[in-house]
Amino acid sequence: MTIQRIDDVTIARGGCYNPQFVFVNEDGSIPDYSNYTGYYILSVYGLEDENVISITMELTDTNIFTAMLNSADTDIEPGTYTAKIILVDENGNQYKPCRGVISILNDTMEVDA
């Protein structure tokens, strides 16, 4: 399986971020991932064997997964991370179809002046 590249993203530290991933087969058909669990994982760029965050994604359709990252999830050290999408079937087999880069910029967690 060729790992597909997902768009690079930059967010502010502590910001909510809810990326959605739509999977389509090469022939244009829609796969059925109803029996799969999807994970959105961040690792420090260059240290992909160490997970910083692992979020179980919500299956919103047979081929669409959404990761729901709240402020606590993104309140991590500013830097560049590898975003990995992992799909796990009912037998525990892992499919790693795509990766990208997410940059988290330093920002205040305060909302008042």
Coordinates of N, CA and C in Angstrom, one line a residue:
M1 N 0.8 -1.2 0.0 CA 0.0 0.0 0.0 C 0.9 1.2 0.0
T2 N 0.6 2.2 -0.9 CA 1.3 3.4 -0.9 C 0.7 4.4 0.1
I3 N 1.6 5.0 0.9 CA 1.1 6.0 1.9 C 0.8 7.3 1.1
Q4 N -0.4 7.7 1.2 CA -0.9 9.0 0.6 C -0.5 10.1 1.5
R5 N -0.3 11.3 0.9 CA 0.1 12.5 1.7 C -1.2 13.3 2.0
I6 N -1.4 13.6 3.2 CA -2.5 14.5 3.6 C -1.9 16.0 3.7
D7 N -2.8 16.9 3.5 CA -2.4 18.3 3.5 C -1.7 18.7 4.8
D8 N -0.6 19.5 4.7 CA 0.0 20.1 5.9 C -0.9 21.1 6.5
V9 N -0.9 21.2 7.8 CA -1.8 22.0 8.6 C -1.0 22.8 9.6
T10 N -1.3 24.0 9.9 CA -0.8 24.8 11.0 C -1.9 25.3 11.9
I11 N -1.8 25.0 13.2 CA -2.8 25.5 14.1 C -2.2 26.1 15.3
A12 N -2.9 26.9 16.1 CA -2.4 27.5 17.3 C -2.5 26.5 18.5
R13 N -1.5 26.6 19.3 CA -1.5 25.7 20.5 C -2.8 26.0 21.3
G14 N -3.5 24.9 21.7 CA -4.7 25.0 22.5 C -6.0 25.2 21.6
G15 N -5.8 25.2 20.3 CA -7.0 25.4 19.4 C -7.7 24.1 19.1
C16 N -9.0 24.1 18.9 CA -9.7 22.9 18.5 C -9.4 22.7 17.1
Y17 N -9.4 21.4 16.7 CA -9.1 21.0 15.4 C -9.8 19.7 15.1
N18 N -10.7 19.7 14.1 CA -11.5 18.5 13.7 C -11.3 18.1 12.3
P19 N -10.2 17.5 11.9 CA -10.0 17.1 10.5 C -10.8 15.9 10.2
Q20 N -11.3 15.9 8.9 CA -12.1 14.8 8.4 C -11.4 14.2 7.2
F21 N -11.5 12.8 7.2 CA -10.8 12.1 6.2 C -11.8 11.2 5.4
V22 N -11.8 11.4 4.1 CA -12.7 10.7 3.2 C -11.9 9.7 2.4
F23 N -12.2 8.4 2.5 CA -11.5 7.4 1.8 C -12.3 6.9 0.5
V24 N -11.6 6.9 -0.6 CA -12.1 6.4 -1.8 C -11.1 5.5 -2.5
N25 N -11.6 4.4 -3.0 CA -10.7 3.4 -3.7 C -10.2 4.0 -5.0
E26 N -9.0 3.5 -5.5 CA -8.4 4.0 -6.7 C -9.4 3.9 -7.9
D27 N -10.3 3.0 -7.9 CA -11.3 2.9 -9.0 C -12.5 3.8 -8.8
G28 N -12.5 4.6 -7.7 CA -13.6 5.5 -7.5 C -14.7 4.9 -6.6
S29 N -14.6 3.7 -6.3 CA -15.7 3.1 -5.5 C -15.5 3.5 -4.0
I30 N -16.5 3.4 -3.2 CA -16.5 3.8 -1.8 C -16.2 2.5 -1.0
P31 N -15.2 2.5 -0.2 CA -14.9 1.4 0.7 C -15.9 1.4 1.9
D32 N -16.1 0.3 2.5 CA -16.9 0.2 3.7 C -16.0 -0.1 4.9
Y33 N -15.8 0.9 5.7 CA -14.9 0.8 6.9 C -15.8 0.7 8.2
S34 N -17.0 0.2 8.1 CA -17.9 0.1 9.2 C -17.4 -0.7 10.4
N35 N -16.6 -1.7 10.1 CA -16.0 -2.6 11.1 C -14.6 -2.2 11.5
Y36 N -14.2 -1.0 11.1 CA -12.8 -0.6 11.4 C -12.9 0.5 12.5
T37 N -11.7 0.6 13.2 CA -11.5 1.7 14.2 C -10.4 2.6 13.6
G38 N -10.7 3.9 13.6 CA -9.7 4.8 13.0 C -9.0 5.6 14.1
Y39 N -7.7 5.8 14.0 CA -6.9 6.6 14.9 C -6.2 7.7 14.2
Y40 N -6.2 8.9 14.9 CA -5.4 10.1 14.5 C -4.3 10.2 15.5
I41 N -3.1 10.1 15.0 CA -1.9 10.0 15.9 C -0.9 11.1 15.5
L42 N -0.4 11.8 16.6 CA 0.7 12.7 16.3 C 1.9 12.2 17.0
S43 N 3.0 12.4 16.2 CA 4.4 12.0 16.7 C 5.3 13.2 16.4
V44 N 6.2 13.5 17.2 CA 7.2 14.5 16.9 C 7.9 14.2 15.6
Y45 N 7.9 15.2 14.7 CA 8.5 15.0 13.4 C 9.9 14.4 13.5
G46 N 10.1 13.3 12.8 CA 11.4 12.6 12.9 C 11.5 11.5 14.0
L47 N 10.5 11.5 14.8 CA 10.4 10.5 15.9 C 9.1 9.8 15.8
E48 N 8.8 9.2 14.6 CA 7.5 8.7 14.3 C 7.2 7.4 15.1
D49 N 8.2 6.8 15.8 CA 7.9 5.6 16.6 C 7.5 6.0 18.0
E50 N 7.3 7.3 18.3 CA 6.9 7.7 19.6 C 5.6 8.6 19.5
N51 N 4.5 8.1 19.9 CA 3.2 8.8 19.8 C 3.1 9.8 21.0
V52 N 2.7 11.0 20.6 CA 2.4 12.1 21.6 C 1.0 12.1 21.9
I53 N 0.1 12.0 20.9 CA -1.3 12.0 21.0 C -1.9 10.8 20.1
S54 N -2.9 10.1 20.7 CA -3.6 9.1 19.9 C -5.1 9.3 20.2
I55 N -5.8 9.7 19.2 CA -7.3 10.0 19.3 C -8.0 9.0 18.5
T56 N -9.0 8.3 19.1 CA -9.9 7.4 18.3 C -10.9 8.3 17.5
M57 N -10.9 8.1 16.2 CA -11.7 8.9 15.3 C -13.2 8.4 15.3
E58 N -14.1 9.3 15.0 CA -15.5 8.9 14.8 C -15.8 8.6 13.4
L59 N -16.4 7.4 13.2 CA -16.8 7.0 11.8 C -18.1 7.7 11.5
T60 N -18.1 8.7 10.6 CA -19.3 9.4 10.3 C -20.1 9.0 9.1
D61 N -19.5 8.1 8.3 CA -20.1 7.4 7.2 C -19.2 6.2 7.0
T62 N -19.6 5.3 6.0 CA -18.9 4.1 5.8 C -17.4 4.3 5.4
N63 N -17.1 5.5 4.9 CA -15.8 5.8 4.4 C -15.2 7.1 4.9
I64 N -15.8 7.7 5.9 CA -15.4 9.0 6.5 C -15.2 8.9 8.0
F65 N -13.9 9.3 8.3 CA -13.6 9.4 9.7 C -13.3 10.8 10.1
T66 N -13.7 11.2 11.3 CA -13.4 12.6 11.8 C -12.7 12.5 13.1
A67 N -11.6 13.2 13.3 CA -10.8 13.3 14.5 C -11.3 14.5 15.3
M68 N -11.6 14.4 16.5 CA -12.1 15.5 17.4 C -11.0 15.9 18.4
L69 N -10.2 16.9 18.0 CA -9.2 17.3 19.0 C -9.7 18.6 19.7
N70 N -9.7 18.5 21.0 CA -10.2 19.7 21.8 C -8.9 20.4 22.2
S71 N -9.1 21.5 23.0 CA -8.0 22.4 23.4 C -7.0 21.6 24.2
A72 N -7.5 20.7 25.1 CA -6.5 19.9 25.9 C -5.6 19.1 25.1
D73 N -6.1 18.5 24.0 CA -5.4 17.7 23.1 C -4.2 18.5 22.4
T74 N -4.5 19.7 22.0 CA -3.5 20.5 21.2 C -2.7 21.4 22.1
D75 N -2.9 21.3 23.5 CA -2.1 22.1 24.4 C -0.8 21.4 24.7
I76 N 0.0 21.2 23.6 CA 1.2 20.4 23.7 C 2.4 21.4 23.3
E77 N 3.6 20.9 23.4 CA 4.7 21.7 23.0 C 4.6 22.2 21.6
P78 N 4.8 23.5 21.3 CA 4.8 24.0 20.0 C 5.9 23.2 19.2
G79 N 5.6 22.9 17.9 CA 6.6 22.3 17.1 C 5.9 21.6 15.9
T80 N 6.7 20.8 15.2 CA 6.2 20.1 14.0 C 6.0 18.6 14.3
Y81 N 4.9 18.1 13.9 CA 4.5 16.8 14.2 C 4.1 16.0 13.0
T82 N 4.3 14.7 13.0 CA 3.8 13.9 11.9 C 2.4 13.5 12.3
A83 N 1.4 13.7 11.4 CA 0.0 13.2 11.7 C -0.1 11.9 10.9
K84 N -0.5 10.9 11.6 CA -0.7 9.5 11.1 C -2.1 9.1 11.2
I85 N -2.6 8.5 10.1 CA -4.0 7.9 10.2 C -3.8 6.4 10.2
I86 N -4.3 5.7 11.2 CA -4.2 4.3 11.3 C -5.7 3.7 11.3
L87 N -5.9 2.8 10.4 CA -7.2 2.1 10.4 C -6.9 0.6 10.9
V88 N -7.8 0.2 11.9 CA -7.6 -1.2 12.4 C -8.9 -2.0 12.1
D89 N -8.7 -3.1 11.5 CA -9.9 -4.0 11.2 C -10.3 -4.8 12.4
E90 N -11.3 -5.6 12.2 CA -11.9 -6.4 13.3 C -10.9 -7.5 13.7
N91 N -9.9 -7.8 12.9 CA -8.9 -8.8 13.3 C -7.6 -8.2 13.9
G92 N -7.6 -6.9 14.1 CA -6.5 -6.2 14.6 C -5.4 -5.8 13.6
N93 N -5.6 -6.1 12.3 CA -4.7 -5.7 11.3 C -4.7 -4.1 11.2
Q94 N -3.5 -3.6 11.1 CA -3.3 -2.1 11.0 C -3.1 -1.7 9.5
Y95 N -3.8 -0.7 9.1 CA -3.6 -0.1 7.8 C -3.2 1.3 8.0
K96 N -2.1 1.7 7.4 CA -1.6 3.1 7.6 C -1.6 3.8 6.2
P97 N -2.8 4.3 5.8 CA -2.9 4.8 4.5 C -2.4 6.2 4.2
C98 N -2.2 7.0 5.2 CA -1.8 8.4 4.9 C -1.1 9.1 6.1
R99 N -0.3 10.0 5.7 CA 0.5 10.8 6.7 C 0.6 12.2 6.2
G100 N 0.8 13.1 7.2 CA 1.0 14.5 6.8 C 1.8 15.2 7.9
V101 N 1.9 16.5 7.8 CA 2.6 17.3 8.8 C 1.6 18.3 9.4
I102 N 1.7 18.4 10.8 CA 0.9 19.4 11.5 C 1.9 20.3 12.3
S103 N 1.8 21.6 12.2 CA 2.7 22.5 13.0 C 1.8 23.1 14.0
I104 N 2.2 23.1 15.2 CA 1.5 23.8 16.3 C 2.3 24.9 16.8
L105 N 1.7 26.1 16.6 CA 2.4 27.4 17.0 C 2.1 27.8 18.4
N106 N 3.1 28.4 19.1 CA 2.8 28.8 20.4 C 1.7 29.9 20.4
D107 N 0.9 29.8 21.5 CA -0.2 30.8 21.6 C -0.6 30.8 23.1
T108 N -1.2 31.8 23.5 CA -1.7 31.9 24.9 C -2.9 31.1 25.0
M109 N -3.2 30.6 26.2 CA -4.4 29.9 26.5 C -5.4 30.9 27.2
E110 N -5.0 32.1 27.3 CA -5.9 33.2 27.9 C -6.8 33.7 26.9
V111 N -8.0 34.1 27.3 CA -9.0 34.7 26.4 C -9.4 36.1 26.9
D112 N -8.8 36.6 28.0 CA -9.0 37.9 28.4 C -7.8 38.8 28.2
A113 N -8.0 40.1 28.3 CA -6.8 41.0 28.1 C -6.1 41.2 29.3

